[in-house]
Coordinates of C-alpha atoms in Angstrom, one line a residue:
X1 CA -12.5 -18.2 -31.3
X2 CA -12.8 -22.0 -31.8
X3 CA -16.6 -22.6 -31.7
X4 CA -15.8 -26.4 -31.2
X5 CA -15.2 -25.5 -27.6
X6 CA -19.0 -25.1 -27.2
X7 CA -19.7 -28.7 -28.3
X8 CA -21.9 -30.3 -25.5
X9 CA -19.5 -33.2 -24.9
X10 CA -16.5 -30.8 -24.5
X11 CA -18.5 -28.6 -22.2
X12 CA -19.4 -31.6 -20.0
X13 CA -15.7 -32.6 -19.8
X14 CA -14.9 -29.1 -18.8
X15 CA -17.5 -28.9 -16.0
X16 CA -16.5 -32.3 -14.8
X17 CA -12.8 -31.1 -14.4
X18 CA -13.5 -27.8 -12.6
X19 CA -11.7 -29.1 -9.5
X20 CA -9.0 -31.1 -11.3
X21 CA -5.3 -30.5 -11.0
X22 CA -4.6 -28.4 -14.0
X23 CA -0.9 -29.1 -14.3
X24 CA -1.8 -32.9 -14.4
X25 CA -4.4 -32.2 -17.0
X26 CA -2.2 -30.4 -19.2
X27 CA 0.1 -33.5 -19.4
X28 CA -2.7 -35.5 -20.8
X29 CA -3.7 -35.8 -24.4
X30 CA -7.0 -34.0 -25.3
X31 CA -9.8 -36.6 -25.7
X32 CA -11.2 -34.5 -28.5
X33 CA -9.3 -34.0 -31.7
X34 CA -10.9 -30.6 -32.5
X35 CA -9.6 -28.8 -29.4
X36 CA -6.3 -29.0 -27.5
X37 CA -5.8 -29.8 -23.8
X38 CA -4.5 -26.2 -23.4
X39 CA -7.7 -24.8 -24.9
X40 CA -9.8 -26.9 -22.5
X41 CA -7.8 -25.8 -19.5
X42 CA -8.2 -22.2 -20.5
X43 CA -11.9 -22.7 -20.1
X44 CA -11.6 -24.4 -16.9
X45 CA -9.3 -21.5 -15.6
X46 CA -11.9 -19.1 -16.9
X47 CA -14.7 -20.7 -14.9
X48 CA -12.8 -20.9 -11.8
X49 CA -12.0 -17.1 -12.0
X50 CA -15.7 -16.4 -12.9
X51 CA -16.9 -18.1 -9.7
X52 CA -15.3 -15.4 -7.6
X53 CA -14.8 -12.4 -10.0
X54 CA -17.8 -12.3 -12.4
X55 CA -20.3 -15.1 -11.5
X56 CA -22.9 -13.7 -13.9
X57 CA -20.9 -15.4 -16.7
X58 CA -21.3 -19.0 -15.2
X59 CA -23.8 -19.8 -18.0
X60 CA -23.9 -22.3 -20.8
X61 CA -22.4 -21.0 -23.9
X62 CA -20.0 -18.6 -22.3
X63 CA -16.4 -18.7 -23.6
X64 CA -13.3 -17.5 -21.6
X65 CA -10.2 -15.8 -22.9
X66 CA -6.5 -16.4 -21.8
X67 CA -5.5 -15.7 -18.2
X68 CA -3.9 -12.3 -18.8
X69 CA -7.3 -10.9 -20.1
X70 CA -9.0 -12.3 -17.1
X71 CA -6.5 -10.7 -14.8
X72 CA -7.1 -7.2 -16.1
X73 CA -10.9 -7.4 -16.3
X74 CA -12.7 -5.6 -13.6
X75 CA -14.7 -7.7 -11.1
X76 CA -18.4 -7.7 -11.3
X77 CA -18.7 -5.9 -8.0
X78 CA -16.5 -2.9 -9.2
X79 CA -18.2 -2.7 -12.5
X80 CA -21.7 -2.7 -10.9
X81 CA -20.5 0.1 -8.8
X82 CA -19.3 2.3 -11.6
X83 CA -22.5 1.6 -13.6
X84 CA -24.5 3.3 -11.0
X85 CA -22.8 6.7 -11.4
X86 CA -23.0 6.7 -15.3
X87 CA -25.8 7.4 -17.7
X88 CA -26.4 8.9 -21.2
X89 CA -27.4 8.0 -24.8
X90 CA -24.2 6.9 -26.4
X91 CA -21.5 4.9 -24.6
X92 CA -18.1 3.7 -26.2
X93 CA -15.5 1.4 -24.6
X94 CA -12.3 2.0 -26.6
X95 CA -10.4 -1.0 -25.2
X96 CA -13.2 -3.4 -24.3
X97 CA -11.0 -6.5 -23.5
X98 CA -13.1 -9.1 -22.1
X99 CA -16.1 -6.6 -21.9
X100 CA -17.0 -6.9 -18.2
X101 CA -16.9 -3.1 -17.6
X102 CA -18.6 -2.4 -20.8
X103 CA -21.5 -4.9 -20.0
X104 CA -22.4 -3.1 -16.8
X105 CA -21.3 0.5 -17.5
X106 CA -23.5 0.6 -20.6
X107 CA -26.7 -0.5 -18.9
X108 CA -27.9 3.1 -18.6
X109 CA -27.2 4.0 -22.3
X110 CA -29.2 3.5 -25.5
X111 CA -26.3 2.7 -27.9
X112 CA -23.1 0.8 -27.1
X113 CA -19.9 0.6 -29.1
X114 CA -16.9 -1.7 -28.2
X115 CA -13.6 -1.3 -29.9
X116 CA -11.0 -4.1 -29.5
X117 CA -7.9 -4.7 -31.7
X118 CA -7.6 -8.4 -30.7
X119 CA -9.8 -10.2 -33.2
X120 CA -10.1 -13.5 -31.2
X121 CA -10.9 -11.6 -27.9
X122 CA -13.8 -9.5 -29.7
X123 CA -15.2 -12.7 -31.1
X124 CA -15.4 -14.2 -27.6
X125 CA -17.1 -11.0 -26.3
X126 CA -19.5 -11.0 -29.2
X127 CA -20.4 -14.6 -28.5
X128 CA -20.9 -14.0 -24.8
X129 CA -23.1 -10.8 -25.3
X130 CA -25.3 -12.8 -27.6
X131 CA -25.7 -15.5 -24.9
X132 CA -26.5 -12.8 -22.5
X133 CA -28.9 -11.0 -24.9
X134 CA -27.0 -7.8 -24.8
X135 CA -26.6 -5.8 -27.9
X136 CA -23.7 -3.6 -29.1
X137 CA -21.7 -2.5 -32.1
X138 CA -18.5 -4.5 -32.2
X139 CA -15.5 -2.9 -34.0
X140 CA -12.3 -4.8 -34.6
X141 CA -9.8 -1.9 -34.9
X142 CA -6.8 -0.3 -33.2
X143 CA -8.0 2.6 -30.9
X144 CA -5.7 5.0 -32.7
X145 CA -7.1 4.3 -36.1
X146 CA -10.6 4.6 -34.7
X147 CA -9.9 8.0 -33.3
X148 CA -8.4 9.2 -36.6
X149 CA -11.4 8.0 -38.7
X150 CA -14.3 8.5 -36.3
X151 CA -16.7 11.5 -36.8
X152 CA -19.2 10.5 -34.2
X153 CA -19.6 12.0 -30.6
X154 CA -20.3 10.0 -27.4
X155 CA -21.7 10.8 -24.0
X156 CA -19.2 8.8 -22.2
X157 CA -15.8 7.4 -23.3
X158 CA -14.3 4.6 -21.3
X159 CA -10.7 3.3 -21.5
X160 CA -9.0 0.5 -19.6
X161 CA -5.3 0.6 -21.0
X162 CA -3.2 -2.5 -21.0
X163 CA -0.8 -2.3 -18.0
X164 CA 1.9 -4.6 -19.2
X165 CA 4.7 -4.0 -21.6
X166 CA 5.8 -6.1 -24.5
X167 CA 7.8 -8.4 -22.2
X168 CA 4.6 -8.9 -20.1
X169 CA 6.1 -6.8 -17.2
X170 CA 3.7 -4.5 -15.3
X171 CA 3.9 -0.8 -16.0
X172 CA 2.3 2.2 -14.3
X173 CA 3.3 5.5 -15.8
X174 CA 0.6 6.8 -18.3
X175 CA 3.1 7.1 -21.1
X176 CA 4.0 3.4 -20.7
X177 CA 0.6 2.1 -21.0
X178 CA -1.0 0.9 -24.2
X179 CA -2.4 3.1 -25.5
X180 CA -0.1 6.0 -24.3
X181 CA -2.8 8.1 -22.5
X182 CA -0.7 11.3 -22.6
X183 CA -0.5 11.1 -26.4
X184 CA -4.2 10.7 -27.1
X185 CA -6.0 12.6 -24.3
X186 CA -6.7 15.5 -26.5
X187 CA -8.3 13.4 -29.2
X188 CA -10.4 11.5 -26.5
X189 CA -11.9 14.8 -25.2
X190 CA -12.7 15.9 -28.8
X191 CA -15.3 13.1 -29.2
X192 CA -17.0 13.2 -25.7
X193 CA -17.8 15.6 -22.9
X194 CA -16.7 12.9 -20.4
X195 CA -13.8 10.5 -20.5
X196 CA -13.2 7.9 -17.9
X197 CA -9.9 5.8 -17.4
X198 CA -9.5 2.8 -15.2
X199 CA -6.0 2.6 -13.7
X200 CA -3.9 0.3 -11.5
X201 CA -4.5 0.7 -7.7
X202 CA -0.8 1.4 -7.4
X203 CA -0.9 4.6 -9.6
X204 CA 0.3 7.7 -7.8
X205 CA -2.5 10.3 -7.5
X206 CA -0.2 13.4 -7.5
X207 CA 1.4 12.2 -10.7
X208 CA -1.9 11.7 -12.3
X209 CA -3.1 15.1 -11.4
X210 CA 0.1 16.7 -12.7
X211 CA 0.0 15.1 -16.1
X212 CA -3.6 14.7 -17.0
X213 CA -5.8 17.7 -18.3
X214 CA -9.3 18.4 -17.1
X215 CA -9.5 15.9 -14.2
X216 CA -12.9 16.4 -12.5
X217 CA -13.2 13.4 -10.2
X218 CA -11.2 10.4 -8.9
X219 CA -12.8 7.2 -7.5
X220 CA -10.6 4.8 -5.3
X221 CA -12.5 1.6 -5.3
X222 CA -11.8 -1.1 -2.8
X223 CA -13.6 -4.5 -2.2
X224 CA -13.4 -5.7 1.4
X225 CA -10.5 -3.3 2.1
X226 CA -8.5 -4.5 -1.0
X227 CA -8.0 -1.5 -3.3
X228 CA -8.9 -2.8 -6.8
X229 CA -9.0 0.3 -9.0
X230 CA -8.4 4.0 -9.4
X231 CA -10.8 5.6 -11.9
X232 CA -10.2 9.0 -13.3
X233 CA -12.9 11.2 -14.7
X234 CA -12.0 13.9 -17.3
X235 CA -14.5 16.5 -18.2
X236 CA -14.1 18.7 -21.3
X237 CA -13.0 22.3 -20.5
X238 CA -13.2 21.4 -16.7
X239 CA -10.9 23.6 -14.4
X240 CA -12.6 23.4 -11.0
X241 CA -11.9 21.4 -7.8
X242 CA -11.1 17.8 -8.3
X243 CA -13.3 15.6 -6.0
X244 CA -11.9 12.2 -4.8
X245 CA -14.3 9.6 -3.5
X246 CA -13.1 6.7 -1.5
X247 CA -15.5 3.6 -1.4
X248 CA -14.9 0.2 0.3
X249 CA -17.4 -2.2 -1.4
X250 CA -18.9 -5.2 0.6
X251 CA -18.4 -3.4 3.9
X252 CA -20.7 -1.5 6.2
X253 CA -18.4 1.7 5.9
X254 CA -19.7 4.8 4.2
X255 CA -17.9 6.3 1.3
X256 CA -15.8 9.4 2.0
X257 CA -15.6 12.3 -0.5
X258 CA -13.2 15.3 -0.3
X259 CA -11.7 18.1 -2.3
X260 CA -8.3 16.8 -3.5
X261 CA -6.6 20.1 -2.2
X262 CA -8.1 19.6 1.4
X263 CA -5.1 17.7 2.8
X264 CA -2.9 20.6 2.1
X265 CA -5.0 22.9 4.5
X266 CA -5.7 20.3 7.1
X267 CA -3.9 19.8 10.3
X268 CA -3.8 16.9 12.7
X269 CA -3.7 17.1 16.5
X270 CA -1.8 14.4 18.6
X271 CA -2.6 12.4 21.6
X272 CA -1.7 9.3 23.6
X273 CA -4.2 6.5 23.0
X274 CA -7.7 7.2 24.3
X275 CA -10.7 4.8 24.5
X276 CA -11.2 4.2 20.9
X277 CA -8.6 3.5 18.2
X278 CA -9.4 4.2 14.6
X279 CA -7.8 2.3 11.7
X280 CA -8.5 3.9 8.3
X281 CA -9.3 1.7 5.4
X282 CA -7.0 1.2 2.5
X283 CA -8.8 3.7 0.2
X284 CA -8.1 6.4 2.8
X285 CA -4.5 5.4 3.0
X286 CA -4.3 5.3 -0.8
X287 CA -5.7 8.8 -0.9
X288 CA -3.0 10.0 1.6
X289 CA -5.5 12.2 3.5
X290 CA -3.9 11.6 7.0
X291 CA -4.3 15.1 8.3
X292 CA -7.8 15.5 6.7
X293 CA -9.1 12.5 8.5
X294 CA -8.0 13.8 11.7
X295 CA -9.6 17.3 11.3
X296 CA -12.8 16.1 9.7
X297 CA -13.6 13.4 12.3
X298 CA -12.2 15.5 15.1
X299 CA -9.8 12.6 16.0
X300 CA -6.2 12.8 17.2
X301 CA -3.3 11.1 15.6
X302 CA -0.9 8.9 17.8
X303 CA 2.2 9.9 15.8
X304 CA 3.0 11.8 12.6
X305 CA 4.1 8.5 10.9
X306 CA 1.5 6.4 12.6
X307 CA -1.7 6.5 10.7
X308 CA -3.8 5.4 13.7
X309 CA -6.3 7.8 15.4
X310 CA -7.9 8.0 18.7
X311 CA -10.8 9.5 20.6
X312 CA -12.8 9.1 23.7
X313 CA -16.0 9.0 21.6
X314 CA -17.1 6.5 18.9
X315 CA -17.6 8.2 15.5
X316 CA -19.8 5.7 13.6
X317 CA -19.3 7.2 10.1
X318 CA -15.5 6.7 10.2
X319 CA -14.3 4.9 7.0
X320 CA -12.4 2.0 8.6
X321 CA -12.3 -0.1 11.8
X322 CA -13.1 1.3 15.2
X323 CA -11.7 -0.7 18.1
X324 CA -12.0 -0.2 21.9
X325 CA -8.5 -0.7 23.1
X326 CA -6.1 0.0 26.1
X327 CA -2.4 0.2 26.4
X328 CA -0.8 -2.9 27.9
X329 CA 2.7 -3.9 28.9
X330 CA 4.4 -6.8 27.0
X331 CA 4.4 -8.8 30.2
X332 CA 0.5 -8.8 30.1
X333 CA 0.6 -10.8 26.9
X334 CA 0.3 -14.5 27.5
X335 CA 2.0 -17.1 25.3
X336 CA -0.2 -19.1 22.7
X337 CA -3.0 -16.5 22.9
X338 CA -4.9 -15.9 19.7
X339 CA -4.8 -12.3 18.2
X340 CA -5.3 -10.4 15.0
X341 CA -1.9 -8.7 14.9
X342 CA -1.3 -5.3 13.5
X343 CA 2.0 -3.5 13.3
X344 CA 2.0 0.2 12.4
X345 CA 5.3 2.2 12.5
X346 CA 6.9 -0.3 14.6
X347 CA 10.3 -2.1 14.1
X348 CA 8.9 -5.6 14.0
X349 CA 6.6 -7.1 11.4
X350 CA 3.5 -9.2 12.4
X351 CA 5.4 -12.4 11.9
X352 CA 8.3 -11.4 13.9
X353 CA 6.0 -10.2 16.7
X354 CA 4.1 -13.6 16.6
X355 CA 7.4 -15.5 16.9
X356 CA 8.9 -13.2 19.7
X357 CA 5.7 -13.5 21.9
X358 CA 4.7 -17.0 20.8
X359 CA 1.3 -16.0 19.6
X360 CA -1.3 -17.5 17.3
X361 CA -3.3 -15.9 14.5
X362 CA -7.1 -15.6 14.8
X363 CA -9.7 -15.1 17.6
X364 CA -11.7 -11.9 18.2
X365 CA -9.1 -9.8 20.0
X366 CA -6.7 -7.4 18.3
X367 CA -3.2 -6.5 19.3
X368 CA -1.6 -3.4 17.8
X369 CA 2.1 -2.8 18.0
X370 CA 2.8 0.9 17.1
X371 CA 4.2 4.2 18.3
X372 CA 2.8 7.3 19.8
X373 CA 4.8 10.6 20.2
X374 CA 6.1 9.2 23.5
X375 CA 7.5 6.0 22.0
X376 CA 6.6 2.4 21.3
X377 CA 3.3 1.2 22.6
X378 CA 1.2 -2.0 22.6
X379 CA -2.7 -1.8 22.3
X380 CA -5.0 -4.6 23.2
X381 CA -8.7 -5.0 22.6
X382 CA -10.9 -4.4 25.6

C-alpha cells in the first residue's frame, strides 16, 4: 500500500473529483509525483462504491483496493445481517479480502484472525481497521499453508472464495473456486465446529447439497429483492435436516424458513385468478419451493410453470408482493397508459408488450401478462 495516497493534499484532490469523469481523468497527468493518476482514480472509484455498498468506510484515512476486490466484497447490509446470527470466542476469516464481512461478523467474538495471501490488500485492511479502531491478528499467508501449519481451534471459520479464474472469468462450481472447497472441506471442519462459506447467488442449491458434507443451514440473502449471496453453514458431524432461510433485507417482508426436503412432499393446487395475486420474492424463486409456498400459505397456483399464486383472502406474512387484481381483455388496455409490466410464462417480454400495446413504464398500477391452466391471461391492478 502506498501511504502517500493518504497525504492531505492528495486526499483533497480525490474528494474534489468524486463526481468527475474518470475516463477523462485517467488521460491527465497526476499532479502529484509520488502517486499515479491510476492510483488516484482507484481511490475515487472506491469512495463511489462505498457510498452505496459500505458507507461506514467514508472516513478520513480509509484506503480502497482495486475494483475487483470491491466487487466481491459483501455489502454493509448483508454483513450486518450475518453478524447478528454469529457469536463465540474465536473467529477466523480465511480469505479476508477487503475485510467487510470480517469487520461485522467478528463483532460478537473476543479474538479475530484474518488470513489474506495478497500482501498489499492485507496492508490496506490493516490500515483501515486501525482507522476504525478495530483489532485483529493479520496473517499474510496462503490459506492452504495456514491450514497445514495451524494447531489452533476456532469457534467459527468463515470463507469467501474467489469466484474468478486466472483469466478473470466468473466461475461457480466449488471445485473451480479459489480455494477449491471440495479439496479442503475436511481440513476446515477439523479446526472448528462451524464453517461458513459465502457463495455466488447463481450457485445451484441441489448441487451444493450433493457435494458438501455436514450442511446444516443455508441462507439466501437478498437486498430489496436482488439476491446477493447464498451462505452455507457446515457443522461438524451434522447429519440432520438442512434448514434454508430466505430473507429479503430492506423490505417489510418476513423471512421464510423451511426444511430443504419439504418441497419434495408438497403439492400445489390450481385455480383461475381470484381476488389477490401473490408474487414470490426472488429468494423464494431461488430456493425453488414453488409447491411448498402454495401448500404452506394455502394459496393456489395459476399454472405449473407460472410461479404466481392466488387467493380470495390476503395473507399478510407472504414473502413477496400481494396485489389485488382482475382479469382484463387486451381491448381494455388504453394506449400510452403507465404500468409496471410483468411477464411470467408468457410468449412476449415486457419490452415487447410495451411496444405492442404502446404503453409507458411507471405509475402505480400493475399489468401482468401470464398463463393459467386455461391459457394466456392479462391481469390488471384493481
